[in-house]
PDB file of C-alpha atoms in Angstrom:
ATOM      1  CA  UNK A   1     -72.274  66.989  77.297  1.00 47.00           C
ATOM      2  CA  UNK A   2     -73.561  65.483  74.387  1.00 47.00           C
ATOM      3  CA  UNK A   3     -72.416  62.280  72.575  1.00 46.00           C
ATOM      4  CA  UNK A   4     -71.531  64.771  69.420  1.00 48.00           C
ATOM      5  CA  UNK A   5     -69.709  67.121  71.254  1.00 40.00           C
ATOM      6  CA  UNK A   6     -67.491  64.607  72.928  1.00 39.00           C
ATOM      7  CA  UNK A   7     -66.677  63.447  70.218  1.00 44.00           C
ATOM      8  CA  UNK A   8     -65.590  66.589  68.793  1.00 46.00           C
ATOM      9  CA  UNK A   9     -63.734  67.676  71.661  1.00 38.00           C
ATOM     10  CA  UNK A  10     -61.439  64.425  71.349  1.00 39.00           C
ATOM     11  CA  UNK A  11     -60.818  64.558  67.693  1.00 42.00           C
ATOM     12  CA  UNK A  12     -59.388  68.295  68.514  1.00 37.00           C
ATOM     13  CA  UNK A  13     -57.361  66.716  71.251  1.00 34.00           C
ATOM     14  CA  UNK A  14     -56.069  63.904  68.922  1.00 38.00           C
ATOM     15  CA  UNK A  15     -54.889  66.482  66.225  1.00 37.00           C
ATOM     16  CA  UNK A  16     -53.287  68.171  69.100  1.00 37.00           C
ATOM     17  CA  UNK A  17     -51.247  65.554  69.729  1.00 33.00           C
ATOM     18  CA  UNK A  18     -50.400  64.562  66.094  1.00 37.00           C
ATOM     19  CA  UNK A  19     -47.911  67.564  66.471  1.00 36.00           C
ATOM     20  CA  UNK A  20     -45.104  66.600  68.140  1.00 36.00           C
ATOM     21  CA  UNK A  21     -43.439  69.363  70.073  1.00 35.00           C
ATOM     22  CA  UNK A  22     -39.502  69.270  70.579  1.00 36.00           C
ATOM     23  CA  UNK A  23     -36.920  71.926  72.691  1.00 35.00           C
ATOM     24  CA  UNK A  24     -35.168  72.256  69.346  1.00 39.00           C
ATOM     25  CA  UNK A  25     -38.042  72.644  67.482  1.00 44.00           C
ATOM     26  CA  UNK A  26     -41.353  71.207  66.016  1.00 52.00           C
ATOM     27  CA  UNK A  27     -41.416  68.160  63.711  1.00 64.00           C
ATOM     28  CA  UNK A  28     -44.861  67.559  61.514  1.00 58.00           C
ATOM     29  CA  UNK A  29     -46.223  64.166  62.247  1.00 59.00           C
ATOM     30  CA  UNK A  30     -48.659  61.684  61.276  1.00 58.00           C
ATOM     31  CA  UNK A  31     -51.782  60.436  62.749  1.00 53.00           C
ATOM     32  CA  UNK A  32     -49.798  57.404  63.708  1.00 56.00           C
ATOM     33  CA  UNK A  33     -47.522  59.497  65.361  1.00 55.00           C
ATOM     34  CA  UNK A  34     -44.666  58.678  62.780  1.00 52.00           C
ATOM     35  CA  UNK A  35     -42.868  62.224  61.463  1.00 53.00           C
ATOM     36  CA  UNK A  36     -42.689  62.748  58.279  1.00 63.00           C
ATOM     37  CA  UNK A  37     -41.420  66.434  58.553  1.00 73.00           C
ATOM     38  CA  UNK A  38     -38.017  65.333  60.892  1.00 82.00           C
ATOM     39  CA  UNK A  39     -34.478  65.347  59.810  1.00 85.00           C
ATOM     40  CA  UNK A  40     -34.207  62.341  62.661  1.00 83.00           C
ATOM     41  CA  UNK A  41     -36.710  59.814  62.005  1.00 81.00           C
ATOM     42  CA  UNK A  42     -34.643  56.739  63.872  1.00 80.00           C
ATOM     43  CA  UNK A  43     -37.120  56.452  66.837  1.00 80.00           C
ATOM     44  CA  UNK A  44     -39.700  55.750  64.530  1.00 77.00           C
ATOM     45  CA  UNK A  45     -38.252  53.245  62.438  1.00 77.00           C
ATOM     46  CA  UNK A  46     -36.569  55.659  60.178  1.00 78.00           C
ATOM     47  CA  UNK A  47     -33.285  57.001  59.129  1.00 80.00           C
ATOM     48  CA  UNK A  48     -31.296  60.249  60.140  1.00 81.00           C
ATOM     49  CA  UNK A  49     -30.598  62.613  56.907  1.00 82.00           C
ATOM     50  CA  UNK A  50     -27.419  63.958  56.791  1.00 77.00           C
ATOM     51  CA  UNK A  51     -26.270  65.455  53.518  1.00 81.00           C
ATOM     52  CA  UNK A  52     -22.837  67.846  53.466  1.00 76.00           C
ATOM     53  CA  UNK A  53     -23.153  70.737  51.456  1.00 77.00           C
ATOM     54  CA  UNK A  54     -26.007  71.183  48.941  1.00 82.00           C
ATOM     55  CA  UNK A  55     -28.197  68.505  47.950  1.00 83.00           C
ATOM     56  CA  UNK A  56     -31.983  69.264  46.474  1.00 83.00           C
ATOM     57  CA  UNK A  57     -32.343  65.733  47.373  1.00 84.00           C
ATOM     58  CA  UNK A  58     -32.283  65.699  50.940  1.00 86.00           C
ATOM     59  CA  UNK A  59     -35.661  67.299  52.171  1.00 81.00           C
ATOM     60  CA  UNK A  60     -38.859  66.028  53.940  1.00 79.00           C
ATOM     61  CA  UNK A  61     -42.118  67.059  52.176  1.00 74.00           C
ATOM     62  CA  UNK A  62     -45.426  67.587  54.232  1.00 65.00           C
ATOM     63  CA  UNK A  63     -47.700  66.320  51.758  1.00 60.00           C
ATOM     64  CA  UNK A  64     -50.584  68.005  54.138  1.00 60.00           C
ATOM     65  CA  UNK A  65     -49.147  71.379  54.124  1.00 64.00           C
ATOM     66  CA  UNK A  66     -48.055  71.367  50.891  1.00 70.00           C
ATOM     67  CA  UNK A  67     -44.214  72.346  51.695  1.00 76.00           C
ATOM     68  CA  UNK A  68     -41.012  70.527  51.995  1.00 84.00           C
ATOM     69  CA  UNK A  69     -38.021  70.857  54.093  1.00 88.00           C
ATOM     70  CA  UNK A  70     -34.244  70.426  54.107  1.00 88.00           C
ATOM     71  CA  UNK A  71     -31.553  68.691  55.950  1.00 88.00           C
ATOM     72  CA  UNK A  72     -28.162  69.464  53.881  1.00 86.00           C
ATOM     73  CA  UNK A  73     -25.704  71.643  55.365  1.00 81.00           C
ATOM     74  CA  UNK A  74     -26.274  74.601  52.683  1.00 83.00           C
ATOM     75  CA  UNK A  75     -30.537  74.764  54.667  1.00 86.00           C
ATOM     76  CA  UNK A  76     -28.779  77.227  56.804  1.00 82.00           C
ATOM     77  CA  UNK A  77     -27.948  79.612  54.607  1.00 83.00           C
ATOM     78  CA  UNK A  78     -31.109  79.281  52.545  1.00 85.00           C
ATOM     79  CA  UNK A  79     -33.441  79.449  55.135  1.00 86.00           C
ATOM     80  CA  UNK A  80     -35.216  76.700  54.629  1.00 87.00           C
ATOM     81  CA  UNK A  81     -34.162  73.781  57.091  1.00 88.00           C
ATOM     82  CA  UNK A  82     -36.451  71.251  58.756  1.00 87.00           C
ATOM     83  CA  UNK A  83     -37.498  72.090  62.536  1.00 85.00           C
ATOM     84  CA  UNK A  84     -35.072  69.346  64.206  1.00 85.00           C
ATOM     85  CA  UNK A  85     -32.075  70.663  62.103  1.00 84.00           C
ATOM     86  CA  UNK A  86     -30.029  71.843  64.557  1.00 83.00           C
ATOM     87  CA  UNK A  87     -30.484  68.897  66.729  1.00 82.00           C
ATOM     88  CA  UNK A  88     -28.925  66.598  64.313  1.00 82.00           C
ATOM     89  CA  UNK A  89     -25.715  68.362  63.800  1.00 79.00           C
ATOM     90  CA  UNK A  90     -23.766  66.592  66.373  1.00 74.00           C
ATOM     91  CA  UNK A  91     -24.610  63.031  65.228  1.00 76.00           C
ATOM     92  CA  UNK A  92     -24.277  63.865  61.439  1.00 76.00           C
ATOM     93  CA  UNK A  93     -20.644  65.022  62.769  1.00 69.00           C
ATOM     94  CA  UNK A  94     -20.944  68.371  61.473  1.00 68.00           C
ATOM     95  CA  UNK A  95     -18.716  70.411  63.117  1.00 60.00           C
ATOM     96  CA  UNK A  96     -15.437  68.712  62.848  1.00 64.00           C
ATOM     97  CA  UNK A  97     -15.843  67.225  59.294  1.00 64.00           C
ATOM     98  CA  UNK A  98     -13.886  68.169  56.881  1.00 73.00           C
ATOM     99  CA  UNK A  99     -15.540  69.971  53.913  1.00 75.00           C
ATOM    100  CA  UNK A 100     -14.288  71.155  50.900  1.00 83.00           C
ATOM    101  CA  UNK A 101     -15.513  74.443  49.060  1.00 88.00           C
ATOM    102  CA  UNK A 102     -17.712  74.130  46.869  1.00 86.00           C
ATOM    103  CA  UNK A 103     -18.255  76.205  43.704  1.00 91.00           C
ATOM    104  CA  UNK A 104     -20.816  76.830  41.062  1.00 92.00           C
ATOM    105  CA  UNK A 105     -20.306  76.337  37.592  1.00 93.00           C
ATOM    106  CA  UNK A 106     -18.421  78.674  35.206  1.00 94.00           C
ATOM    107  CA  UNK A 107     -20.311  81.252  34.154  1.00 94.00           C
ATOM    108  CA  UNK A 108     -20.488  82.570  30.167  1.00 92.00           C
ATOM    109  CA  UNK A 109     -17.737  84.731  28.853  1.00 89.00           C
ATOM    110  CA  UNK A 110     -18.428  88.169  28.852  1.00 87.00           C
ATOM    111  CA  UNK A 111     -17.441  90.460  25.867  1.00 83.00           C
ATOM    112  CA  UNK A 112     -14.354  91.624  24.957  1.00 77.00           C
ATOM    113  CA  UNK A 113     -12.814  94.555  26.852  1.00 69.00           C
ATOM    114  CA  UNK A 114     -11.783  97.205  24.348  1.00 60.00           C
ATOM    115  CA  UNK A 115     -13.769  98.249  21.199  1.00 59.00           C
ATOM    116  CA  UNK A 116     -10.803  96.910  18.685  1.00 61.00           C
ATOM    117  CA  UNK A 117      -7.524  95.152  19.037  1.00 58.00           C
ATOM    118  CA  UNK A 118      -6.114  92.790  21.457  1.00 60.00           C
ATOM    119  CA  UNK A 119      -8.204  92.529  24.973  1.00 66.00           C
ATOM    120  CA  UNK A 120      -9.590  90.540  27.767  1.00 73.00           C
ATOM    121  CA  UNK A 121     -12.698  88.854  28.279  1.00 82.00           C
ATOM    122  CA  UNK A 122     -13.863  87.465  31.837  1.00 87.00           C
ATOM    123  CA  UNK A 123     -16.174  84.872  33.169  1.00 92.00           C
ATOM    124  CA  UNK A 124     -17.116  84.019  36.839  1.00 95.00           C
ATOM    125  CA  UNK A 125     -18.185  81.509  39.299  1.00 95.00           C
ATOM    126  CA  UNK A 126     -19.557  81.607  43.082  1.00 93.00           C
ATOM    127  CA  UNK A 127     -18.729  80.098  46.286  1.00 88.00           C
ATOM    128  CA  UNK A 128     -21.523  77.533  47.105  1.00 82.00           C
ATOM    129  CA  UNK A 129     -20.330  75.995  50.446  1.00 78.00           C
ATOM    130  CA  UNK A 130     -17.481  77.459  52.102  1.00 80.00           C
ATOM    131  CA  UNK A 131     -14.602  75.073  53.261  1.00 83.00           C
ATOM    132  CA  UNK A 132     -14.919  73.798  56.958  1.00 75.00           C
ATOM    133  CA  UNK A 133     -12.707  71.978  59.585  1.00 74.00           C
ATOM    134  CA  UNK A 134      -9.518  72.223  56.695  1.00 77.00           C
ATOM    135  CA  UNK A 135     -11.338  71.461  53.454  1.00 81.00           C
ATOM    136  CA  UNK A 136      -9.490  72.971  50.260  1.00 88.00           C
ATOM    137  CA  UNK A 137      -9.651  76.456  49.965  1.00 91.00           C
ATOM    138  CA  UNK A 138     -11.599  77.466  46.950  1.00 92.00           C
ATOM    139  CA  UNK A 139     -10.277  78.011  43.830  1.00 93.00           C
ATOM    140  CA  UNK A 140      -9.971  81.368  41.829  1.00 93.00           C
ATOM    141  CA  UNK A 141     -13.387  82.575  40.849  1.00 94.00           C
ATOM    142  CA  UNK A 142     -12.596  84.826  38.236  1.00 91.00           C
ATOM    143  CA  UNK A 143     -10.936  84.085  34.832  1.00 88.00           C
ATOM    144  CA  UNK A 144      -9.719  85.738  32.270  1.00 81.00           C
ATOM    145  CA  UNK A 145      -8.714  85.326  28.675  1.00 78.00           C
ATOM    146  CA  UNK A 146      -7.072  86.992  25.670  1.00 74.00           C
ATOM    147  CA  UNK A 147      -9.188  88.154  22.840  1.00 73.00           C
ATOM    148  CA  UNK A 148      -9.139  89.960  20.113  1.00 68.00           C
ATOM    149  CA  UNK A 149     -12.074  92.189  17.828  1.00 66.00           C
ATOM    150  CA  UNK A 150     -10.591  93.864  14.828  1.00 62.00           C
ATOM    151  CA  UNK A 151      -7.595  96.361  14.097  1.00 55.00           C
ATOM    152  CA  UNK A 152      -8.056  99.415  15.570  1.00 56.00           C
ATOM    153  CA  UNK A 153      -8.151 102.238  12.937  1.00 54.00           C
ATOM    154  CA  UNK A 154      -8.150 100.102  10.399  1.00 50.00           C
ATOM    155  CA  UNK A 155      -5.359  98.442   7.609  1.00 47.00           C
ATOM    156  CA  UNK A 156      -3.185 102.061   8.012  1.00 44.00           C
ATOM    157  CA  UNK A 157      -2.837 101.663  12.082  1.00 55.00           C
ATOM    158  CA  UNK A 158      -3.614  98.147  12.289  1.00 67.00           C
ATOM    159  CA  UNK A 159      -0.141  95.644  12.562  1.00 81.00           C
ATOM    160  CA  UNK A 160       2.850  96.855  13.891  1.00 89.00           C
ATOM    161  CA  UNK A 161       6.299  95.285  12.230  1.00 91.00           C
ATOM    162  CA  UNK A 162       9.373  96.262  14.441  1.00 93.00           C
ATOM    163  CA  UNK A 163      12.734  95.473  14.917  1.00 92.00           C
ATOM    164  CA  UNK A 164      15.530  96.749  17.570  1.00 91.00           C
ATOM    165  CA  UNK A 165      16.928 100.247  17.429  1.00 89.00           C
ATOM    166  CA  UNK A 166      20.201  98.281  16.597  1.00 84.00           C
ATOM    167  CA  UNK A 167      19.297  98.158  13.146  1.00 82.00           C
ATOM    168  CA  UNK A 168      18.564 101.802  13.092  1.00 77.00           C
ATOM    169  CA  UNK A 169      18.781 103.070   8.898  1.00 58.00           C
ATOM    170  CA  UNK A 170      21.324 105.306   9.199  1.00 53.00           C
ATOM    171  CA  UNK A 171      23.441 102.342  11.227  1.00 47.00           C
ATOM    172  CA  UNK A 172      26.556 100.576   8.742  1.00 46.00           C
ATOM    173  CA  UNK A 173      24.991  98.297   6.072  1.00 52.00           C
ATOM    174  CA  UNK A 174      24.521  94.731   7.437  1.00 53.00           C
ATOM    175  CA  UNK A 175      22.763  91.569   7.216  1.00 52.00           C
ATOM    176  CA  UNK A 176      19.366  93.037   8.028  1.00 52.00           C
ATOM    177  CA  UNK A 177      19.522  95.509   5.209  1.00 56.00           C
ATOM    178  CA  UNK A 178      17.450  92.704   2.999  1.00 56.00           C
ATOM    179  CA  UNK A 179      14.842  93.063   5.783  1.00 60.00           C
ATOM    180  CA  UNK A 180      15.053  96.637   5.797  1.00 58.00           C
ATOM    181  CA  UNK A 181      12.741  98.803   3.338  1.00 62.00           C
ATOM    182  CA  UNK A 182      14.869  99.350   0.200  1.00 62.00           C
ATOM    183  CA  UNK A 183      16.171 102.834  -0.435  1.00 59.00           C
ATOM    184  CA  UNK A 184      14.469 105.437  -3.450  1.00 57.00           C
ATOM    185  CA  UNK A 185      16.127 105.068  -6.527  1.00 59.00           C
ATOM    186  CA  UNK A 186      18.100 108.786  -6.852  1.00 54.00           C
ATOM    187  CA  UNK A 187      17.043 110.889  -9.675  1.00 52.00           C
ATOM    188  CA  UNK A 188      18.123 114.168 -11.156  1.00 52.00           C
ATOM    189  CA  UNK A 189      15.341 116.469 -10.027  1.00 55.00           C
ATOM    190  CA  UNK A 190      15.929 117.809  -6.091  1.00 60.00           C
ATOM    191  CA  UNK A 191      14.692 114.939  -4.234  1.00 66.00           C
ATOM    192  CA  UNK A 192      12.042 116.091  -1.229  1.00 72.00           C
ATOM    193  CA  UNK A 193      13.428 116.681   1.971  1.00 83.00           C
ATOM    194  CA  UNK A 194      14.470 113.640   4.680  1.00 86.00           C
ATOM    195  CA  UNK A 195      11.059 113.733   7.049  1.00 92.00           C
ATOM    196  CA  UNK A 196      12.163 113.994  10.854  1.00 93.00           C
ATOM    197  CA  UNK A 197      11.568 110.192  12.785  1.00 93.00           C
ATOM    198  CA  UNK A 198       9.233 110.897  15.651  1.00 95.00           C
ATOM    199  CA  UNK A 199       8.821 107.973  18.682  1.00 95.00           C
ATOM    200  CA  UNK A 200       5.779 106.368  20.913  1.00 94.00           C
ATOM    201  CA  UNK A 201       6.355 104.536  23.662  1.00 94.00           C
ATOM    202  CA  UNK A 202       4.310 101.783  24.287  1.00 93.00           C
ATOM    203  CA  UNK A 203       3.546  99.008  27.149  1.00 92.00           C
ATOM    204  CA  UNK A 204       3.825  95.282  25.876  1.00 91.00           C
ATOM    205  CA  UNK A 205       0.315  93.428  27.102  1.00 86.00           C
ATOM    206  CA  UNK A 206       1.684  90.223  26.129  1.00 84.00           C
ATOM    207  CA  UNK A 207       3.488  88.263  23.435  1.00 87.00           C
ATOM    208  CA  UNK A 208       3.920  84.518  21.714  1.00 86.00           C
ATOM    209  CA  UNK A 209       6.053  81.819  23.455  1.00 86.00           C
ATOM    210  CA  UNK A 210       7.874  82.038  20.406  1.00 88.00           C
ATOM    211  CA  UNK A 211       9.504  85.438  21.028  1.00 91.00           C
ATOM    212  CA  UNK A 212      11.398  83.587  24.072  1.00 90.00           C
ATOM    213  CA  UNK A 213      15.362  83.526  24.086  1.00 93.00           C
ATOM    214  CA  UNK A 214      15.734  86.053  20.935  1.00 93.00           C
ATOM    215  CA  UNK A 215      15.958  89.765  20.617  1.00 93.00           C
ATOM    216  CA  UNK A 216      12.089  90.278  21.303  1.00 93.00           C
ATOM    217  CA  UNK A 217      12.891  89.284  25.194  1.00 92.00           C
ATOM    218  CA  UNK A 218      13.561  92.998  25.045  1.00 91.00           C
ATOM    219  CA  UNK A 219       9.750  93.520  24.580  1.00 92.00           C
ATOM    220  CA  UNK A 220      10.025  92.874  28.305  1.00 88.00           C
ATOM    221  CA  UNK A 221       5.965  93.758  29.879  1.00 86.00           C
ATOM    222  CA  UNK A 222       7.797  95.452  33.091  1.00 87.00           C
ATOM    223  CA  UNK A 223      10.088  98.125  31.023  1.00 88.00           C
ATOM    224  CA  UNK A 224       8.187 100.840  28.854  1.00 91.00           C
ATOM    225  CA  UNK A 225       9.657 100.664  25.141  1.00 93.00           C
ATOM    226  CA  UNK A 226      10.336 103.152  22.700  1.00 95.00           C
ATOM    227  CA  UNK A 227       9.575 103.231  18.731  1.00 95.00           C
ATOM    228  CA  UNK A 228      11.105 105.488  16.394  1.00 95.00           C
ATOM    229  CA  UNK A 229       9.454 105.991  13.616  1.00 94.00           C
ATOM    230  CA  UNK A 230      11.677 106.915  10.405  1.00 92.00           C
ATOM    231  CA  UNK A 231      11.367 108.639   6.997  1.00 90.00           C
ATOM    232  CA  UNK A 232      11.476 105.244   5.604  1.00 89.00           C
ATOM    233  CA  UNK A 233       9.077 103.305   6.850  1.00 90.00           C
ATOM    234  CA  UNK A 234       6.555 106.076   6.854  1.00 90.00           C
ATOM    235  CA  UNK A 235       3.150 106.451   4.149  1.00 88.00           C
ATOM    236  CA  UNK A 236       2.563 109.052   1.763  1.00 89.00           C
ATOM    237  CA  UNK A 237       0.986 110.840   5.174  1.00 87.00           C
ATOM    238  CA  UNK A 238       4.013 110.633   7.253  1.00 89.00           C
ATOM    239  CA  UNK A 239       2.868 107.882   9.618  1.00 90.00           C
ATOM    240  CA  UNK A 240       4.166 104.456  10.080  1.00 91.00           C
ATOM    241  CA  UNK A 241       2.128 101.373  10.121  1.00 87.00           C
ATOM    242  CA  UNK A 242       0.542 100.097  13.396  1.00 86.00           C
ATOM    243  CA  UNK A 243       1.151 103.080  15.405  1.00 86.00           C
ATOM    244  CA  UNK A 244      -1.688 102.421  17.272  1.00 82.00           C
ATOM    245  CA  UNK A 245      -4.724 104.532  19.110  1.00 78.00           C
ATOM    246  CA  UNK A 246      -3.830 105.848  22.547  1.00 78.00           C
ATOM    247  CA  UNK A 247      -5.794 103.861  25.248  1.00 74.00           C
ATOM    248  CA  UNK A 248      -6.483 100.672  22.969  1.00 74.00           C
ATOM    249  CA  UNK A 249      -4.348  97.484  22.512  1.00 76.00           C
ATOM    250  CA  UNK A 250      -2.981  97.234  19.493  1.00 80.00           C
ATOM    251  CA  UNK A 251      -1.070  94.302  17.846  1.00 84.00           C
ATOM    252  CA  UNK A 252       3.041  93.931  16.482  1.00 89.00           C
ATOM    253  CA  UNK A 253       5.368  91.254  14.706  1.00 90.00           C
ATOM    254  CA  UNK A 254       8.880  90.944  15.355  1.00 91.00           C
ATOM    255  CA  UNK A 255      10.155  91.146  11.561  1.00 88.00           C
ATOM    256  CA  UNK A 256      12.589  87.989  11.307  1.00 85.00           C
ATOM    257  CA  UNK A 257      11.129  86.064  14.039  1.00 88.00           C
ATOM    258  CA  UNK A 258       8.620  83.191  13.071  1.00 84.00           C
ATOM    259  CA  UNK A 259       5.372  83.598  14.950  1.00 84.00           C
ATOM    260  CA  UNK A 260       6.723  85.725  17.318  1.00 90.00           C
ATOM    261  CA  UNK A 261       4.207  88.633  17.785  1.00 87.00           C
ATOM    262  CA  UNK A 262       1.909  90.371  20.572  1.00 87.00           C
ATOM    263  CA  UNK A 263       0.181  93.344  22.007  1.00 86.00           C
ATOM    264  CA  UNK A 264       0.817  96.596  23.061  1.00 88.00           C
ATOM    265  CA  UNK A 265      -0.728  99.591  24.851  1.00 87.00           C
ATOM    266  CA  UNK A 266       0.008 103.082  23.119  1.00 89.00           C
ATOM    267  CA  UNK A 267       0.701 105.145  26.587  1.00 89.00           C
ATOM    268  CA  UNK A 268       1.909 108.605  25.609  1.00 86.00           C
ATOM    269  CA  UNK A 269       1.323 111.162  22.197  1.00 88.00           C
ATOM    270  CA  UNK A 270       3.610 110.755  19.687  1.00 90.00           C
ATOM    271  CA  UNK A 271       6.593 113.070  20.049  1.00 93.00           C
ATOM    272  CA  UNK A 272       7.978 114.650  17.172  1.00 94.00           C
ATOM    273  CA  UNK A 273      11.547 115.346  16.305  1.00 93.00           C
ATOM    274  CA  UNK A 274      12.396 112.726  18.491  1.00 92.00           C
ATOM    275  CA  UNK A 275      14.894 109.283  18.304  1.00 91.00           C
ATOM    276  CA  UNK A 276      14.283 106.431  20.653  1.00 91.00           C
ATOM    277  CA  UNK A 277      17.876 106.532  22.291  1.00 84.00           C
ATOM    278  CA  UNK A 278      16.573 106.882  26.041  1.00 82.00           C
ATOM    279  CA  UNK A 279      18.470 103.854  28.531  1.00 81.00           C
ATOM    280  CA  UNK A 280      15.338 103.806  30.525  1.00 83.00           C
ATOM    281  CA  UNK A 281      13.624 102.423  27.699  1.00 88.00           C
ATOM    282  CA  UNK A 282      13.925  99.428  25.655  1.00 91.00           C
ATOM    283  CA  UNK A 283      14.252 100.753  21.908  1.00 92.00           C
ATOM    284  CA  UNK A 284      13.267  99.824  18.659  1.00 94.00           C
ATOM    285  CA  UNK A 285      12.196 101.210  15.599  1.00 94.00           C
ATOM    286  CA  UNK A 286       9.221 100.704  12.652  1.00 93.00           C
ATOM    287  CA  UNK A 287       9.275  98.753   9.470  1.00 89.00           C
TER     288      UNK A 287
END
């Protein structure tokens, strides 16, 4: 064999060796025969990686092959761990560790849930390493949040102003008669006839923390409510303000309560000829 082919032959051999071959996997070396590919590196004068959870940080780049490895905990589920990875598990103490989840950021809010009134909006987040060995649990990873768009049907549906069937107009006069909408002055020609009070029951959504410990603790989320609508409060087109659209969130005020005011959900048709005097409802009427 010639001197050129011997030659040859051993700088084959020699690259053949550069890789070094492991039970638990291959690690890219050197021509010095240090590994530069390795999670473990100790036996050649390096250190052993061990990053918990995700951390960009902790890879090994093979400059020759142009591609880079990992060591972190999260290299298992993204597929991209260095060949000695599992190897180093026990001495990085992985496996009885504690680790706490691990989440990603908030995401944007989304848009609000209903085309008018009062709705919900939502944002999310995702689990990026999973508690281990007792961590903390991870936290919620939705969230939601009130909003609001614009008064459904417009200024004639829009804001509800109510007050308990207590103070009903035919009731005994009484302090809440200056609250109350003041009667028609009478006059000699035949006044037009009393229109019949219809009622729409509604679910409260939510209201104020100002509504707490007064009358409007009757707008109780858990107990459908009644409102009666009466020939006083109503327009020129027998309706009464803030009646709402069935299937949307609409808004009310409690009348002589500061700040105290919420949202409802319109849940049935309105029902004519009707007075809101049903015990399995919580009752009031319009203003």
């Amino acid at each position: 064999m010639d001197r050129t082919k011997r030659q040859g032959l051993m700088l084959v051999l020699a690259l053949s060796i550069s890789l070094c071959s492991l039970a638990d996997g291959a690690c890219v070396q050197e021509e010095n025969g240090g590994p530069v590919h390795c999670c473990d590196q100790r036996e050649h004068g390096g250190s052993l990686q061990c990053c918990g959870g995700r951390n960009s940080s902790c890879g090994m780049e093979d400059y020759v092959h142009n591609t880079i490895c990992y060591c972190d905990e999260f290299c298992e589920t993204a597929a991209d761990c260095c060949p000695d990875f599992e190897s180093v598990k026990r001495p990085c103490g992985w496996g009885n560790v504690k680790q706490d989840c691990v989440v990603s950021p908030w995401s944007d809010w989304g848009p609000c849930s209903p085309r008018c009134g009062i709705g919900f909006r939502r944002r999310t987040r995702t689990v990026t390493f999973r508690p281990m060995n007792g961590g903390r649990e991870c936290p919620p990873l939705i969230e939601n949040s009130g909003c609001f768009t614009k008064l459904c049907g417009g200024k004639e549906l829009g804001f509800a102003r109510i007050l308990p069937y207590k103070f009903k107009k035919e009731r005994a006069p009484s302090v809440w008669d200056k609250i109350l909408p003041a009667p028609k002055e009478e006059v000699k020609t035949t006044e037009a006839p009393k229109r019949p009070s219809y009622c729409i029951h509604y679910k409260v959504h939510f209201k104020h923390p100002h509504c707490r410990n007064t009358w409007a603790d009757k707008l109780d989320p858990q107990t459908p409510i009644c409102v009666e609508c009466q020939d006083e409060a109503m327009n020129k087109h027998g309706k009464c303000k803030g009646q709402g659209l069935f299937g949307d969130v609409t808004l009310w005020e409690a009348v002589d309560l500061k700040s105290c005011y919420g949202g409802w959900l319109k849940i049935g048709p309105k029902i004519p000829n009707c007075t809101c005097q049903n015990k399995q409802f919580n009752n009031f009427i319009f203003i």
